[in-house]
Structure formats: structure tokens, C-alpha cells
XYZ file of C-alpha atoms in Angstrom:
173
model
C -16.443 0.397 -1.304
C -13.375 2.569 -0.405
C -12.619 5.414 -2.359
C -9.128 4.666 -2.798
C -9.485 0.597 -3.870
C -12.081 1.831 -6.456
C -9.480 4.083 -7.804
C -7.424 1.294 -8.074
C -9.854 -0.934 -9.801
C -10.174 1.833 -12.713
C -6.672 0.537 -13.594
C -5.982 -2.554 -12.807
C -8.464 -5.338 -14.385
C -10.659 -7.357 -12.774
C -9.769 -11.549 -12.317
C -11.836 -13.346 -14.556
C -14.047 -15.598 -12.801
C -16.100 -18.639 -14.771
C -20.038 -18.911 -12.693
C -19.639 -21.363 -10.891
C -16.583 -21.404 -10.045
C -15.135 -20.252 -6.230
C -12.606 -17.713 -6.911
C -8.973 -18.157 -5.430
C -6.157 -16.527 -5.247
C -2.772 -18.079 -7.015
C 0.784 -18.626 -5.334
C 2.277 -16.827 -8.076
C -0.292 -13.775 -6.970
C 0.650 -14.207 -3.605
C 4.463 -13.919 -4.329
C 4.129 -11.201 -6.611
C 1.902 -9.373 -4.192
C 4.290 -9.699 -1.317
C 7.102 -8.779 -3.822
C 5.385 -5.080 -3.849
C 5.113 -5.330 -0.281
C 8.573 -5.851 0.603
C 9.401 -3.407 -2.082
C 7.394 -0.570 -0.837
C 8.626 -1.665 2.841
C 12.054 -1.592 2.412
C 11.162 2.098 1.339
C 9.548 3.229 3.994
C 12.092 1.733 6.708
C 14.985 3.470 4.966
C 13.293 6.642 4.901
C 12.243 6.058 8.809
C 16.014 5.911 9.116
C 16.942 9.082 6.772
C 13.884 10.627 9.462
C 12.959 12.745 6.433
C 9.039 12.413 7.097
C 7.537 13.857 3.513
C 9.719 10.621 2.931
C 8.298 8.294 5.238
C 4.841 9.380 3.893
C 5.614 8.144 0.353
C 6.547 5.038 1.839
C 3.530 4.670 3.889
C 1.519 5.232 1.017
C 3.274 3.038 -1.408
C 2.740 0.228 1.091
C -1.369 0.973 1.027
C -1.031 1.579 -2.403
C 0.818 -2.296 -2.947
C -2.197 -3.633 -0.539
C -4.646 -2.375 -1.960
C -3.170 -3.503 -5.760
C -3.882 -6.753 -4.112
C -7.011 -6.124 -2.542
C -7.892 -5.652 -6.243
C -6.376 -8.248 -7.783
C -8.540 -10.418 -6.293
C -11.592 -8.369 -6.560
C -11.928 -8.483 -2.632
C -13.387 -5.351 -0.906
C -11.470 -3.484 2.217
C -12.607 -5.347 5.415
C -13.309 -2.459 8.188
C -10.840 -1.460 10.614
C -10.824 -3.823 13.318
C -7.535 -2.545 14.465
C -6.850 -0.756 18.621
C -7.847 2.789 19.230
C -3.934 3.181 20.772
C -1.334 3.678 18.293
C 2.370 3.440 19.879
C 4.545 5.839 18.110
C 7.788 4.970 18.584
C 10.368 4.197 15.809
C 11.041 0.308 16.731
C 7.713 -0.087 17.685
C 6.305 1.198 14.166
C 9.042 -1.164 12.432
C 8.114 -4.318 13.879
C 4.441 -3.365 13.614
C 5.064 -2.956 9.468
C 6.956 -5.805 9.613
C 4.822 -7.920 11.281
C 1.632 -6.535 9.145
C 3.510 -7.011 5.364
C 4.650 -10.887 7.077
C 0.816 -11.353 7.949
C 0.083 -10.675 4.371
C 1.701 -13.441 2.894
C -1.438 -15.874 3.832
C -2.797 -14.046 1.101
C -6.153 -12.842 3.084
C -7.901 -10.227 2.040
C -8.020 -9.297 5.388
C -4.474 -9.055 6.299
C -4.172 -6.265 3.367
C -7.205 -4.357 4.741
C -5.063 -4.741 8.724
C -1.926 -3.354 6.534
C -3.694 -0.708 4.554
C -5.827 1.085 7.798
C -2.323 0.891 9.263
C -0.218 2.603 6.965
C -3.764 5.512 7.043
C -3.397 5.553 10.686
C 0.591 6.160 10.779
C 0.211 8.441 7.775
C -2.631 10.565 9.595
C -1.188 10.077 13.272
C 2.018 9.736 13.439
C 2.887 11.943 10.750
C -0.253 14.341 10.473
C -0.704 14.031 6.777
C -3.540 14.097 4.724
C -3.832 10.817 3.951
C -6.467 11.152 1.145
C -4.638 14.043 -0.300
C -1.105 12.050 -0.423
C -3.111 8.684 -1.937
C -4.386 10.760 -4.989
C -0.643 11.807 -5.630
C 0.718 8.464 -5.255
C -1.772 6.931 -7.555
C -1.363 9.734 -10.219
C 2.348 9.504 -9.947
C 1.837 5.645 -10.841
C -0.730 6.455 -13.910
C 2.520 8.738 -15.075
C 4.781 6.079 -14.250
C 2.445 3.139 -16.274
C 2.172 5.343 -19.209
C 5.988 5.975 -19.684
C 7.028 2.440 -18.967
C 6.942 -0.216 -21.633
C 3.971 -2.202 -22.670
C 5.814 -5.497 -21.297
C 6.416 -3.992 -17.867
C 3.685 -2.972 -16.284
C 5.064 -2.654 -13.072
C 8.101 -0.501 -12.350
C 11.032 -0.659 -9.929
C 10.229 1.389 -6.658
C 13.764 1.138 -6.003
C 14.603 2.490 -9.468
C 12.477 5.574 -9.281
C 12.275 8.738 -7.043
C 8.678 8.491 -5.196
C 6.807 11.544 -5.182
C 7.285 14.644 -2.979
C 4.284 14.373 -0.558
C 5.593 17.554 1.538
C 2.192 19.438 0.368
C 0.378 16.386 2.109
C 1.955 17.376 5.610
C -0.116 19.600 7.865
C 1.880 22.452 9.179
């Protein structure tokens, strides 16, 4: 299992699932899901038009981060990259990809969040040349910090809301 969805899963309880039964996923799951998805989206396109690229990163990563959440929320496993060795980096070109890849999503498909996740690693390391791993670990501690100091009721928090973290030591020189 990936390092980073079993980080995730340390966190964020597993579905409860009666033998027998064939697990599936709810609407509700699926809205709320894509919720974080646009969220973390919207991020990341405004900070592709600010240009500021320690920016960018967080964005990148809060999208994995909100695909994986749902990856484990339905106790599904990453599916391997399946994805083209070419990566076009151009602005427009990265939008509608990240567009296209959080509007996939909303099937629900475990496999459509794996597609999103290995993208948002591949524009991260890439485009950007981050250290993906690295910028991951501060992402998710920044939302143990953020879980702990937000009440018991809200277990989610407002990306909007809240300033991301600085990912500039992620960036390779």
C-alpha cells in the first residue's frame, strides 16, 4: 500500500463493513468527496494564477491529499499509475488536465482518485521539481495541527479559511 494513503488511514477511520455485505460507496460520500476536491482545486488554480509556485505546490498537494481522504474513505487501495510517460507543461494545458481529472472523480471510482493523485505527484515532482514526499508529510502534519485545534463537531476545516502551509523547503533549488 502507498505510504502516503496509509498515513491517511492512521487518521481517518475505516467504513464499517457487515461480512457479507459488498461495500459501496454513498452519494452523500461522493458529494462530500468532490466538495474537497473542488475546494483544494480552486486553490491550486488561483495560486497557478498568483504564479507563486511554493503556492501551487500546496495546492497540488491538498488536491492528493483530498483524493487520497477518499481513497480512504472507502478503504480502496491506490490503483498504479497507468497514466502517459509525456507530461505537457503548459499553464492551460495543466488547468484543463486538473479540471478534467477532479470532474472524472465524481463517478466516485477508486480509480479516478488514484489518475488524480499520480497527477498532482507528477506536476508536483515535474513541473515544479519538488519533493513530493517531503511536501506530503507537511501537508498531512499541518492537517493533524489543524484537526486538533478545530472543534470536535467539525472535523473538517475550510481550505479557503486557512493559510496552507509554506512548502518553499519542498522546492529543489
Amino acid at each position: 500500500m502507498n505510504n502516503h494513503l496509509a498515513l491517511l488511514k492512521t487518521i481517518q477511520p475505516s467504513p464499517k463493513i457487515i461480512e457479507g455485505e459488498i461495500p459501496c460507496i454513498s452519494d452523500m460520500d461522493i458529494i462530500f468527496s468532490q466538495a474537497l476536491l473542488m475546494d483544494a482545486g480552486s486553490i491550486t488554480f488561483k495560486a497557478i494564477k498568483s504564479g507563486e509556485i511554493a503556492d501551487i505546490l500546496a495546492g497540488l498537494i491538498a488536491l492528493a491529499y483530498a483524493a487520497l481522504q477518499a481513497l480512504a474513505r472507502q478503504d480502496k487501495d491506490i490503483v498504479e499509475n497507468q497514466g502517459e510517460g509525456h507530461q505537457e507543461y503548459q499553464m492551460l494545458a495543466i488547468m484543463r488536465q486538473l479540471s478534467d481529472q477532479i470532474s472524472h472523480c465524481s463517478s466516485g471510482e477508486a480509480k479516478r482518485y488514484s489518475e488524480l493523485y499520480h497527477l498532482c505527484a507528477s506536476l508536483a515532482s515535474g513541473f515544479l521539481n519538488a519533493d513530493f514526499d517531503k511536501a506530503f508529510q507537511v501537508y498531512h502534519e499541518w492537517q493533524i495541527a489543524c484537526r486538533s485545534s478545530c472543534n470536535e463537531t467539525d472535523k473538517t476545516h475550510d481550505l479557503h479559511k486557512t493559510k496552507l502551509p509554506d512548502m518553499t523547503d519542498c522546492l529543489y533549488e
